[in-house]
């Protein structure tokens, strides 16, 4: 069994099962004052393709087939091999589930919340990663796929229907607009994003959508420490603080991805997010 190595902002480390090859420890970093120890959390079953039911595996297969088919007509992914899609996209999306659920349970217990009916918004969903894959393995959750490009939204709607998913909605708009809408603002338990933007920009896209007491999880590269440092002020302004930093195994060029998990402590000031384009041009 492989492991996912996490460290908390308080400096207490723990290990969670992940999906691929080897255990790695996240070293202490002077910018974050984080360290990991050998403390082991209660076992948490990690999702992987082999652990899915036959129906779930069929849904994933339908997704991969649709992705590769539509990718011939539009730019959805640079990966064109089916096996590589399974490892670099599907398994990579599943890898964040164990640390995300553990963090959510730890923070939601006090408020009497369980994990049934969790609402998650996938910001900048693109080809539906990780949202569509997580929707397969967590049918009791509600997912919103937020994507600004109409062509990609058309693909997401097609894939959702082809996969037979009834727990997914597609919203075609910019995060800056949706974050100011009363229908979506601070309406979600979790906001997730994968390979969308730098953290200080991504935080302004995502945190206005998260309820107080909810989580924002960003899937970043193998060494996000400088990004985390640069985003600290922005995250604080938006009402959150970093909760955990977790290494998850990946088939990317560096062999791992880092899940950065933030906790929403207080309401985001009404002026955020700013007008479309402003967060990327003038980051907080």
PDB file of C-alpha atoms in Angstrom:
ATOM      1  CA  UNK A   1       0.000   0.000   0.000  1.00  0.00           C
ATOM      2  CA  UNK A   2       1.259   3.452  -0.865  1.00  0.00           C
ATOM      3  CA  UNK A   3       0.893   6.514   1.310  1.00  0.00           C
ATOM      4  CA  UNK A   4       0.036  10.169   1.159  1.00  0.00           C
ATOM      5  CA  UNK A   5       2.145  12.295   3.486  1.00  0.00           C
ATOM      6  CA  UNK A   6       0.473  15.318   5.046  1.00  0.00           C
ATOM      7  CA  UNK A   7       1.505  18.020   7.466  1.00  0.00           C
ATOM      8  CA  UNK A   8      -0.759  20.394   9.329  1.00  0.00           C
ATOM      9  CA  UNK A   9      -0.220  24.085   9.829  1.00  0.00           C
ATOM     10  CA  UNK A  10       0.220  23.314  13.507  1.00  0.00           C
ATOM     11  CA  UNK A  11       3.169  21.098  12.680  1.00  0.00           C
ATOM     12  CA  UNK A  12       1.551  17.724  13.458  1.00  0.00           C
ATOM     13  CA  UNK A  13       2.112  15.215  10.667  1.00  0.00           C
ATOM     14  CA  UNK A  14       0.114  12.172   9.677  1.00  0.00           C
ATOM     15  CA  UNK A  15       0.025   9.641   6.854  1.00  0.00           C
ATOM     16  CA  UNK A  16      -2.908   8.725   4.657  1.00  0.00           C
ATOM     17  CA  UNK A  17      -3.250   5.953   2.083  1.00  0.00           C
ATOM     18  CA  UNK A  18      -2.887   7.150  -1.493  1.00  0.00           C
ATOM     19  CA  UNK A  19      -3.073   5.275  -4.747  1.00  0.00           C
ATOM     20  CA  UNK A  20       0.261   4.683  -6.376  1.00  0.00           C
ATOM     21  CA  UNK A  21       3.777   3.682  -5.524  1.00  0.00           C
ATOM     22  CA  UNK A  22       5.845   4.831  -2.574  1.00  0.00           C
ATOM     23  CA  UNK A  23       5.849   6.661   0.752  1.00  0.00           C
ATOM     24  CA  UNK A  24       7.425  10.115   0.714  1.00  0.00           C
ATOM     25  CA  UNK A  25       7.920  12.515   3.575  1.00  0.00           C
ATOM     26  CA  UNK A  26       7.381  16.215   3.139  1.00  0.00           C
ATOM     27  CA  UNK A  27      10.426  17.956   4.662  1.00  0.00           C
ATOM     28  CA  UNK A  28      10.196  20.914   6.965  1.00  0.00           C
ATOM     29  CA  UNK A  29      10.261  24.130   4.982  1.00  0.00           C
ATOM     30  CA  UNK A  30      11.529  27.371   6.582  1.00  0.00           C
ATOM     31  CA  UNK A  31       8.885  29.518   4.863  1.00  0.00           C
ATOM     32  CA  UNK A  32       5.986  27.551   6.328  1.00  0.00           C
ATOM     33  CA  UNK A  33       7.327  26.147   9.597  1.00  0.00           C
ATOM     34  CA  UNK A  34       5.761  22.811   8.669  1.00  0.00           C
ATOM     35  CA  UNK A  35       7.126  19.402   9.537  1.00  0.00           C
ATOM     36  CA  UNK A  36       5.961  15.828   9.325  1.00  0.00           C
ATOM     37  CA  UNK A  37       6.380  13.138  11.955  1.00  0.00           C
ATOM     38  CA  UNK A  38       5.721   9.415  12.021  1.00  0.00           C
ATOM     39  CA  UNK A  39       2.261   9.796  13.587  1.00  0.00           C
ATOM     40  CA  UNK A  40      -0.252   7.686  11.669  1.00  0.00           C
ATOM     41  CA  UNK A  41      -3.883   8.670  11.250  1.00  0.00           C
ATOM     42  CA  UNK A  42      -6.701   6.101  11.407  1.00  0.00           C
ATOM     43  CA  UNK A  43      -6.821   4.097   8.205  1.00  0.00           C
ATOM     44  CA  UNK A  44      -8.705   5.798   5.379  1.00  0.00           C
ATOM     45  CA  UNK A  45      -9.580   3.802   2.280  1.00  0.00           C
ATOM     46  CA  UNK A  46      -8.102   5.454  -0.776  1.00  0.00           C
ATOM     47  CA  UNK A  47     -10.048   5.365  -4.002  1.00  0.00           C
ATOM     48  CA  UNK A  48      -8.382   3.848  -7.059  1.00  0.00           C
ATOM     49  CA  UNK A  49      -9.654   2.409 -10.301  1.00  0.00           C
ATOM     50  CA  UNK A  50      -9.339  -1.145  -8.998  1.00  0.00           C
ATOM     51  CA  UNK A  51     -11.397  -0.317  -5.898  1.00  0.00           C
ATOM     52  CA  UNK A  52     -14.366   1.025  -7.867  1.00  0.00           C
ATOM     53  CA  UNK A  53     -17.519  -0.969  -8.532  1.00  0.00           C
ATOM     54  CA  UNK A  54     -18.167  -2.390 -11.994  1.00  0.00           C
ATOM     55  CA  UNK A  55     -20.654   0.391 -12.721  1.00  0.00           C
ATOM     56  CA  UNK A  56     -18.207   3.075 -11.586  1.00  0.00           C
ATOM     57  CA  UNK A  57     -15.453   1.585 -13.745  1.00  0.00           C
ATOM     58  CA  UNK A  58     -17.817   1.674 -16.720  1.00  0.00           C
ATOM     59  CA  UNK A  59     -18.570   5.345 -16.015  1.00  0.00           C
ATOM     60  CA  UNK A  60     -14.868   6.142 -15.940  1.00  0.00           C
ATOM     61  CA  UNK A  61     -14.337   4.240 -19.201  1.00  0.00           C
ATOM     62  CA  UNK A  62     -17.136   6.238 -20.827  1.00  0.00           C
ATOM     63  CA  UNK A  63     -15.470   9.444 -19.621  1.00  0.00           C
ATOM     64  CA  UNK A  64     -12.046   8.485 -21.001  1.00  0.00           C
ATOM     65  CA  UNK A  65     -13.546   7.473 -24.357  1.00  0.00           C
ATOM     66  CA  UNK A  66     -15.460  10.756 -24.598  1.00  0.00           C
ATOM     67  CA  UNK A  67     -12.408  12.788 -23.588  1.00  0.00           C
ATOM     68  CA  UNK A  68     -10.166  11.243 -26.223  1.00  0.00           C
ATOM     69  CA  UNK A  69     -12.876  11.523 -28.886  1.00  0.00           C
ATOM     70  CA  UNK A  70     -13.662  15.194 -28.233  1.00  0.00           C
ATOM     71  CA  UNK A  71      -9.972  16.007 -27.782  1.00  0.00           C
ATOM     72  CA  UNK A  72      -9.519  15.445 -31.515  1.00  0.00           C
ATOM     73  CA  UNK A  73     -11.758  18.453 -32.148  1.00  0.00           C
ATOM     74  CA  UNK A  74     -10.866  20.759 -29.260  1.00  0.00           C
ATOM     75  CA  UNK A  75      -8.035  21.257 -26.787  1.00  0.00           C
ATOM     76  CA  UNK A  76      -9.043  19.349 -23.653  1.00  0.00           C
ATOM     77  CA  UNK A  77      -5.801  17.587 -22.749  1.00  0.00           C
ATOM     78  CA  UNK A  78      -2.269  17.144 -24.047  1.00  0.00           C
ATOM     79  CA  UNK A  79      -2.476  13.462 -23.101  1.00  0.00           C
ATOM     80  CA  UNK A  80      -3.728  11.342 -25.994  1.00  0.00           C
ATOM     81  CA  UNK A  81      -2.991   7.786 -24.808  1.00  0.00           C
ATOM     82  CA  UNK A  82      -5.788   5.963 -22.964  1.00  0.00           C
ATOM     83  CA  UNK A  83      -3.510   4.363 -20.384  1.00  0.00           C
ATOM     84  CA  UNK A  84      -1.829   7.703 -19.721  1.00  0.00           C
ATOM     85  CA  UNK A  85      -5.212   9.396 -19.261  1.00  0.00           C
ATOM     86  CA  UNK A  86      -6.054   6.792 -16.633  1.00  0.00           C
ATOM     87  CA  UNK A  87      -2.862   7.382 -14.656  1.00  0.00           C
ATOM     88  CA  UNK A  88      -2.180  11.090 -15.171  1.00  0.00           C
ATOM     89  CA  UNK A  89      -5.774  12.318 -15.021  1.00  0.00           C
ATOM     90  CA  UNK A  90      -8.132   9.762 -13.474  1.00  0.00           C
ATOM     91  CA  UNK A  91      -5.858   8.325 -10.775  1.00  0.00           C
ATOM     92  CA  UNK A  92      -4.392  11.776 -10.172  1.00  0.00           C
ATOM     93  CA  UNK A  93      -7.899  13.121  -9.488  1.00  0.00           C
ATOM     94  CA  UNK A  94      -8.730  10.223  -7.174  1.00  0.00           C
ATOM     95  CA  UNK A  95      -5.516  10.777  -5.215  1.00  0.00           C
ATOM     96  CA  UNK A  96      -6.802  13.957  -3.549  1.00  0.00           C
ATOM     97  CA  UNK A  97      -9.942  12.291  -2.183  1.00  0.00           C
ATOM     98  CA  UNK A  98      -8.446  10.637   0.910  1.00  0.00           C
ATOM     99  CA  UNK A  99      -6.756  13.749   2.353  1.00  0.00           C
ATOM    100  CA  UNK A 100      -9.747  15.893   1.386  1.00  0.00           C
ATOM    101  CA  UNK A 101     -12.259  13.646   3.148  1.00  0.00           C
ATOM    102  CA  UNK A 102     -10.071  13.283   6.215  1.00  0.00           C
ATOM    103  CA  UNK A 103      -9.691  17.053   6.512  1.00  0.00           C
ATOM    104  CA  UNK A 104     -13.405  17.608   5.952  1.00  0.00           C
ATOM    105  CA  UNK A 105     -14.408  15.056   8.587  1.00  0.00           C
ATOM    106  CA  UNK A 106     -11.996  16.560  11.101  1.00  0.00           C
ATOM    107  CA  UNK A 107     -13.408  20.057  10.598  1.00  0.00           C
ATOM    108  CA  UNK A 108     -17.084  19.163  10.196  1.00  0.00           C
ATOM    109  CA  UNK A 109     -17.532  16.865  13.214  1.00  0.00           C
ATOM    110  CA  UNK A 110     -17.862  19.753  15.650  1.00  0.00           C
ATOM    111  CA  UNK A 111     -20.669  21.260  13.589  1.00  0.00           C
ATOM    112  CA  UNK A 112     -22.515  17.956  13.365  1.00  0.00           C
ATOM    113  CA  UNK A 113     -21.912  17.616   9.617  1.00  0.00           C
ATOM    114  CA  UNK A 114     -21.231  14.278   8.010  1.00  0.00           C
ATOM    115  CA  UNK A 115     -19.894  13.638   4.531  1.00  0.00           C
ATOM    116  CA  UNK A 116     -23.237  12.728   2.941  1.00  0.00           C
ATOM    117  CA  UNK A 117     -24.575  15.486   0.745  1.00  0.00           C
ATOM    118  CA  UNK A 118     -21.295  17.402   0.566  1.00  0.00           C
ATOM    119  CA  UNK A 119     -21.388  20.144  -2.068  1.00  0.00           C
ATOM    120  CA  UNK A 120     -18.208  20.646  -4.096  1.00  0.00           C
ATOM    121  CA  UNK A 121     -17.497  23.160  -6.836  1.00  0.00           C
ATOM    122  CA  UNK A 122     -14.719  22.354  -9.306  1.00  0.00           C
ATOM    123  CA  UNK A 123     -13.379  25.770 -10.343  1.00  0.00           C
ATOM    124  CA  UNK A 124     -11.902  25.968 -13.832  1.00  0.00           C
ATOM    125  CA  UNK A 125     -13.061  22.414 -14.430  1.00  0.00           C
ATOM    126  CA  UNK A 126     -11.703  22.227 -17.982  1.00  0.00           C
ATOM    127  CA  UNK A 127     -12.093  18.598 -19.017  1.00  0.00           C
ATOM    128  CA  UNK A 128     -13.949  17.788 -15.786  1.00  0.00           C
ATOM    129  CA  UNK A 129     -10.943  17.037 -13.612  1.00  0.00           C
ATOM    130  CA  UNK A 130     -11.198  16.313 -10.763  1.00  0.00           C
ATOM    131  CA  UNK A 131     -14.961  16.999 -10.585  1.00  0.00           C
ATOM    132  CA  UNK A 132     -16.369  14.330 -12.901  1.00  0.00           C
ATOM    133  CA  UNK A 133     -14.117  11.607 -11.510  1.00  0.00           C
ATOM    134  CA  UNK A 134     -14.973  12.468  -7.900  1.00  0.00           C
ATOM    135  CA  UNK A 135     -18.666  12.547  -8.840  1.00  0.00           C
ATOM    136  CA  UNK A 136     -18.386   8.904  -9.897  1.00  0.00           C
ATOM    137  CA  UNK A 137     -16.936   7.709  -6.586  1.00  0.00           C
ATOM    138  CA  UNK A 138     -19.058   9.960  -4.346  1.00  0.00           C
ATOM    139  CA  UNK A 139     -22.608   9.710  -5.755  1.00  0.00           C
ATOM    140  CA  UNK A 140     -24.116  11.178  -2.559  1.00  0.00           C
ATOM    141  CA  UNK A 141     -22.212  14.455  -3.072  1.00  0.00           C
ATOM    142  CA  UNK A 142     -23.390  17.348  -5.241  1.00  0.00           C
ATOM    143  CA  UNK A 143     -20.906  18.686  -7.796  1.00  0.00           C
ATOM    144  CA  UNK A 144     -20.824  21.920  -9.754  1.00  0.00           C
ATOM    145  CA  UNK A 145     -18.381  22.136 -12.652  1.00  0.00           C
ATOM    146  CA  UNK A 146     -17.490  25.784 -13.223  1.00  0.00           C
ATOM    147  CA  UNK A 147     -15.911  26.519 -16.591  1.00  0.00           C
ATOM    148  CA  UNK A 148     -15.789  29.762 -18.576  1.00  0.00           C
ATOM    149  CA  UNK A 149     -15.209  28.333 -22.078  1.00  0.00           C
ATOM    150  CA  UNK A 150     -18.436  27.410 -23.868  1.00  0.00           C
ATOM    151  CA  UNK A 151     -16.904  24.586 -25.918  1.00  0.00           C
ATOM    152  CA  UNK A 152     -15.578  22.916 -22.799  1.00  0.00           C
ATOM    153  CA  UNK A 153     -18.940  23.355 -21.074  1.00  0.00           C
ATOM    154  CA  UNK A 154     -20.560  21.562 -24.001  1.00  0.00           C
ATOM    155  CA  UNK A 155     -18.140  18.671 -23.497  1.00  0.00           C
ATOM    156  CA  UNK A 156     -18.822  18.609 -19.741  1.00  0.00           C
ATOM    157  CA  UNK A 157     -22.569  18.440 -20.341  1.00  0.00           C
ATOM    158  CA  UNK A 158     -22.083  15.641 -22.870  1.00  0.00           C
ATOM    159  CA  UNK A 159     -19.785  13.660 -20.565  1.00  0.00           C
ATOM    160  CA  UNK A 160     -22.129  14.082 -17.590  1.00  0.00           C
ATOM    161  CA  UNK A 161     -25.039  12.709 -19.615  1.00  0.00           C
ATOM    162  CA  UNK A 162     -23.019   9.898 -21.206  1.00  0.00           C
ATOM    163  CA  UNK A 163     -21.703   8.791 -17.808  1.00  0.00           C
ATOM    164  CA  UNK A 164     -25.213   8.763 -16.356  1.00  0.00           C
ATOM    165  CA  UNK A 165     -24.361  11.166 -13.537  1.00  0.00           C
ATOM    166  CA  UNK A 166     -27.304  12.782 -11.750  1.00  0.00           C
ATOM    167  CA  UNK A 167     -25.206  14.629  -9.141  1.00  0.00           C
ATOM    168  CA  UNK A 168     -23.466  17.088 -11.480  1.00  0.00           C
ATOM    169  CA  UNK A 169     -24.378  20.568 -12.716  1.00  0.00           C
ATOM    170  CA  UNK A 170     -22.362  22.534 -15.262  1.00  0.00           C
ATOM    171  CA  UNK A 171     -22.101  26.319 -14.906  1.00  0.00           C
ATOM    172  CA  UNK A 172     -20.608  28.193 -17.849  1.00  0.00           C
ATOM    173  CA  UNK A 173     -19.294  31.479 -16.466  1.00  0.00           C
ATOM    174  CA  UNK A 174     -16.239  33.152 -14.976  1.00  0.00           C
ATOM    175  CA  UNK A 175     -15.401  32.545 -11.336  1.00  0.00           C
ATOM    176  CA  UNK A 176     -15.383  36.304 -10.688  1.00  0.00           C
ATOM    177  CA  UNK A 177     -19.030  36.561 -11.774  1.00  0.00           C
ATOM    178  CA  UNK A 178     -20.206  33.426 -10.005  1.00  0.00           C
ATOM    179  CA  UNK A 179     -18.461  34.454  -6.780  1.00  0.00           C
ATOM    180  CA  UNK A 180     -20.579  37.614  -6.657  1.00  0.00           C
ATOM    181  CA  UNK A 181     -23.849  35.776  -7.362  1.00  0.00           C
ATOM    182  CA  UNK A 182     -26.120  35.171  -4.372  1.00  0.00           C
ATOM    183  CA  UNK A 183     -26.953  31.741  -5.823  1.00  0.00           C
ATOM    184  CA  UNK A 184     -23.353  30.546  -5.474  1.00  0.00           C
ATOM    185  CA  UNK A 185     -21.515  32.829  -3.064  1.00  0.00           C
ATOM    186  CA  UNK A 186     -20.419  30.958   0.096  1.00  0.00           C
ATOM    187  CA  UNK A 187     -22.765  28.127  -0.912  1.00  0.00           C
ATOM    188  CA  UNK A 188     -20.296  25.220  -1.073  1.00  0.00           C
ATOM    189  CA  UNK A 189     -18.687  22.948   1.485  1.00  0.00           C
ATOM    190  CA  UNK A 190     -15.604  22.535  -0.704  1.00  0.00           C
ATOM    191  CA  UNK A 191     -14.039  24.355  -3.636  1.00  0.00           C
ATOM    192  CA  UNK A 192     -11.436  22.395  -5.597  1.00  0.00           C
ATOM    193  CA  UNK A 193      -9.134  23.411  -8.412  1.00  0.00           C
ATOM    194  CA  UNK A 194      -6.501  21.563 -10.422  1.00  0.00           C
ATOM    195  CA  UNK A 195      -3.862  23.309 -12.536  1.00  0.00           C
ATOM    196  CA  UNK A 196      -5.821  26.542 -12.979  1.00  0.00           C
ATOM    197  CA  UNK A 197      -3.731  29.487 -11.742  1.00  0.00           C
ATOM    198  CA  UNK A 198      -1.190  30.616  -9.171  1.00  0.00           C
ATOM    199  CA  UNK A 199      -2.454  30.199  -5.606  1.00  0.00           C
ATOM    200  CA  UNK A 200      -2.892  33.892  -4.803  1.00  0.00           C
ATOM    201  CA  UNK A 201      -5.099  34.218  -7.885  1.00  0.00           C
ATOM    202  CA  UNK A 202      -6.828  30.886  -7.364  1.00  0.00           C
ATOM    203  CA  UNK A 203      -7.733  31.829  -3.794  1.00  0.00           C
ATOM    204  CA  UNK A 204      -9.736  34.816  -5.032  1.00  0.00           C
ATOM    205  CA  UNK A 205     -11.552  32.598  -7.522  1.00  0.00           C
ATOM    206  CA  UNK A 206     -12.386  29.874  -5.003  1.00  0.00           C
ATOM    207  CA  UNK A 207     -12.726  31.167  -1.441  1.00  0.00           C
ATOM    208  CA  UNK A 208     -15.726  33.456  -2.072  1.00  0.00           C
ATOM    209  CA  UNK A 209     -17.616  30.305  -3.098  1.00  0.00           C
ATOM    210  CA  UNK A 210     -16.869  28.390   0.133  1.00  0.00           C
ATOM    211  CA  UNK A 211     -19.095  28.583   3.200  1.00  0.00           C
ATOM    212  CA  UNK A 212     -17.573  29.566   6.521  1.00  0.00           C
ATOM    213  CA  UNK A 213     -16.263  26.313   7.974  1.00  0.00           C
ATOM    214  CA  UNK A 214     -15.665  24.796   4.536  1.00  0.00           C
ATOM    215  CA  UNK A 215     -12.494  23.894   2.648  1.00  0.00           C
ATOM    216  CA  UNK A 216     -10.590  25.042  -0.407  1.00  0.00           C
ATOM    217  CA  UNK A 217      -8.226  22.459  -1.909  1.00  0.00           C
ATOM    218  CA  UNK A 218      -5.736  23.246  -4.662  1.00  0.00           C
ATOM    219  CA  UNK A 219      -3.846  20.515  -6.492  1.00  0.00           C
ATOM    220  CA  UNK A 220      -0.415  22.002  -7.158  1.00  0.00           C
ATOM    221  CA  UNK A 221       2.970  20.803  -8.358  1.00  0.00           C
ATOM    222  CA  UNK A 222       5.739  19.044  -6.480  1.00  0.00           C
ATOM    223  CA  UNK A 223       7.133  22.209  -4.863  1.00  0.00           C
ATOM    224  CA  UNK A 224       4.461  24.852  -4.146  1.00  0.00           C
ATOM    225  CA  UNK A 225       6.204  26.499  -1.168  1.00  0.00           C
ATOM    226  CA  UNK A 226       6.936  29.798  -2.900  1.00  0.00           C
ATOM    227  CA  UNK A 227       3.358  29.976  -4.179  1.00  0.00           C
ATOM    228  CA  UNK A 228       2.028  29.306  -0.680  1.00  0.00           C
ATOM    229  CA  UNK A 229       4.214  32.035   0.787  1.00  0.00           C
ATOM    230  CA  UNK A 230       3.110  34.532  -1.874  1.00  0.00           C
ATOM    231  CA  UNK A 231      -0.555  33.641  -1.335  1.00  0.00           C
ATOM    232  CA  UNK A 232      -0.566  33.981   2.465  1.00  0.00           C
ATOM    233  CA  UNK A 233      -1.728  37.603   2.525  1.00  0.00           C
ATOM    234  CA  UNK A 234      -4.423  37.034  -0.099  1.00  0.00           C
ATOM    235  CA  UNK A 235      -5.786  33.968   1.680  1.00  0.00           C
ATOM    236  CA  UNK A 236      -6.011  35.907   4.946  1.00  0.00           C
ATOM    237  CA  UNK A 237      -7.874  38.796   3.273  1.00  0.00           C
ATOM    238  CA  UNK A 238     -10.334  36.315   1.819  1.00  0.00           C
ATOM    239  CA  UNK A 239     -11.111  34.790   5.225  1.00  0.00           C
ATOM    240  CA  UNK A 240      -9.083  31.592   5.316  1.00  0.00           C
ATOM    241  CA  UNK A 241      -5.879  30.023   6.582  1.00  0.00           C
ATOM    242  CA  UNK A 242      -3.823  27.042   5.474  1.00  0.00           C
ATOM    243  CA  UNK A 243      -4.853  23.822   7.138  1.00  0.00           C
ATOM    244  CA  UNK A 244      -2.745  21.057   5.591  1.00  0.00           C
ATOM    245  CA  UNK A 245      -0.133  20.342   2.965  1.00  0.00           C
ATOM    246  CA  UNK A 246      -0.231  16.833   1.512  1.00  0.00           C
ATOM    247  CA  UNK A 247       1.987  14.991  -0.949  1.00  0.00           C
ATOM    248  CA  UNK A 248       0.008  12.745  -3.277  1.00  0.00           C
ATOM    249  CA  UNK A 249       1.635  10.427  -5.768  1.00  0.00           C
ATOM    250  CA  UNK A 250       1.271  11.403  -9.419  1.00  0.00           C
ATOM    251  CA  UNK A 251       2.422  10.168 -12.790  1.00  0.00           C
ATOM    252  CA  UNK A 252       3.503  13.691 -13.702  1.00  0.00           C
ATOM    253  CA  UNK A 253       7.118  14.539 -14.547  1.00  0.00           C
ATOM    254  CA  UNK A 254       8.079  14.983 -10.871  1.00  0.00           C
ATOM    255  CA  UNK A 255       6.260  11.887  -9.615  1.00  0.00           C
ATOM    256  CA  UNK A 256       4.125  13.704  -7.091  1.00  0.00           C
ATOM    257  CA  UNK A 257       1.553  16.451  -6.656  1.00  0.00           C
ATOM    258  CA  UNK A 258       0.854  18.560  -3.595  1.00  0.00           C
ATOM    259  CA  UNK A 259      -2.652  19.092  -2.234  1.00  0.00           C
ATOM    260  CA  UNK A 260      -2.850  22.429  -0.415  1.00  0.00           C
ATOM    261  CA  UNK A 261      -5.903  22.570   1.868  1.00  0.00           C
ATOM    262  CA  UNK A 262      -7.274  25.820   3.318  1.00  0.00           C
ATOM    263  CA  UNK A 263      -9.946  26.297   5.990  1.00  0.00           C
ATOM    264  CA  UNK A 264     -12.534  29.092   5.601  1.00  0.00           C
ATOM    265  CA  UNK A 265     -12.646  30.788   8.999  1.00  0.00           C
ATOM    266  CA  UNK A 266     -14.800  33.835   8.300  1.00  0.00           C
ATOM    267  CA  UNK A 267     -16.886  35.414   5.566  1.00  0.00           C
ATOM    268  CA  UNK A 268     -15.072  36.798   2.532  1.00  0.00           C
ATOM    269  CA  UNK A 269     -15.354  40.608   2.258  1.00  0.00           C
ATOM    270  CA  UNK A 270     -18.060  41.550  -0.230  1.00  0.00           C
ATOM    271  CA  UNK A 271     -15.653  43.283  -2.623  1.00  0.00           C
ATOM    272  CA  UNK A 272     -14.051  39.938  -3.502  1.00  0.00           C
ATOM    273  CA  UNK A 273     -13.850  38.515  -6.075  1.00  0.00           C
ATOM    274  CA  UNK A 274     -13.087  41.634  -8.065  1.00  0.00           C
ATOM    275  CA  UNK A 275     -14.170  42.286 -11.652  1.00  0.00           C
ATOM    276  CA  UNK A 276     -13.359  39.632 -14.297  1.00  0.00           C
ATOM    277  CA  UNK A 277      -9.681  39.672 -15.217  1.00  0.00           C
ATOM    278  CA  UNK A 278      -8.610  41.752 -12.217  1.00  0.00           C
ATOM    279  CA  UNK A 279      -7.412  38.876  -9.965  1.00  0.00           C
ATOM    280  CA  UNK A 280      -4.977  37.636 -12.617  1.00  0.00           C
ATOM    281  CA  UNK A 281      -3.791  41.089 -13.668  1.00  0.00           C
ATOM    282  CA  UNK A 282      -3.500  42.519 -10.150  1.00  0.00           C
ATOM    283  CA  UNK A 283      -3.214  39.635  -7.646  1.00  0.00           C
ATOM    284  CA  UNK A 284      -3.884  40.375  -3.995  1.00  0.00           C
TER     285      UNK A 284
END
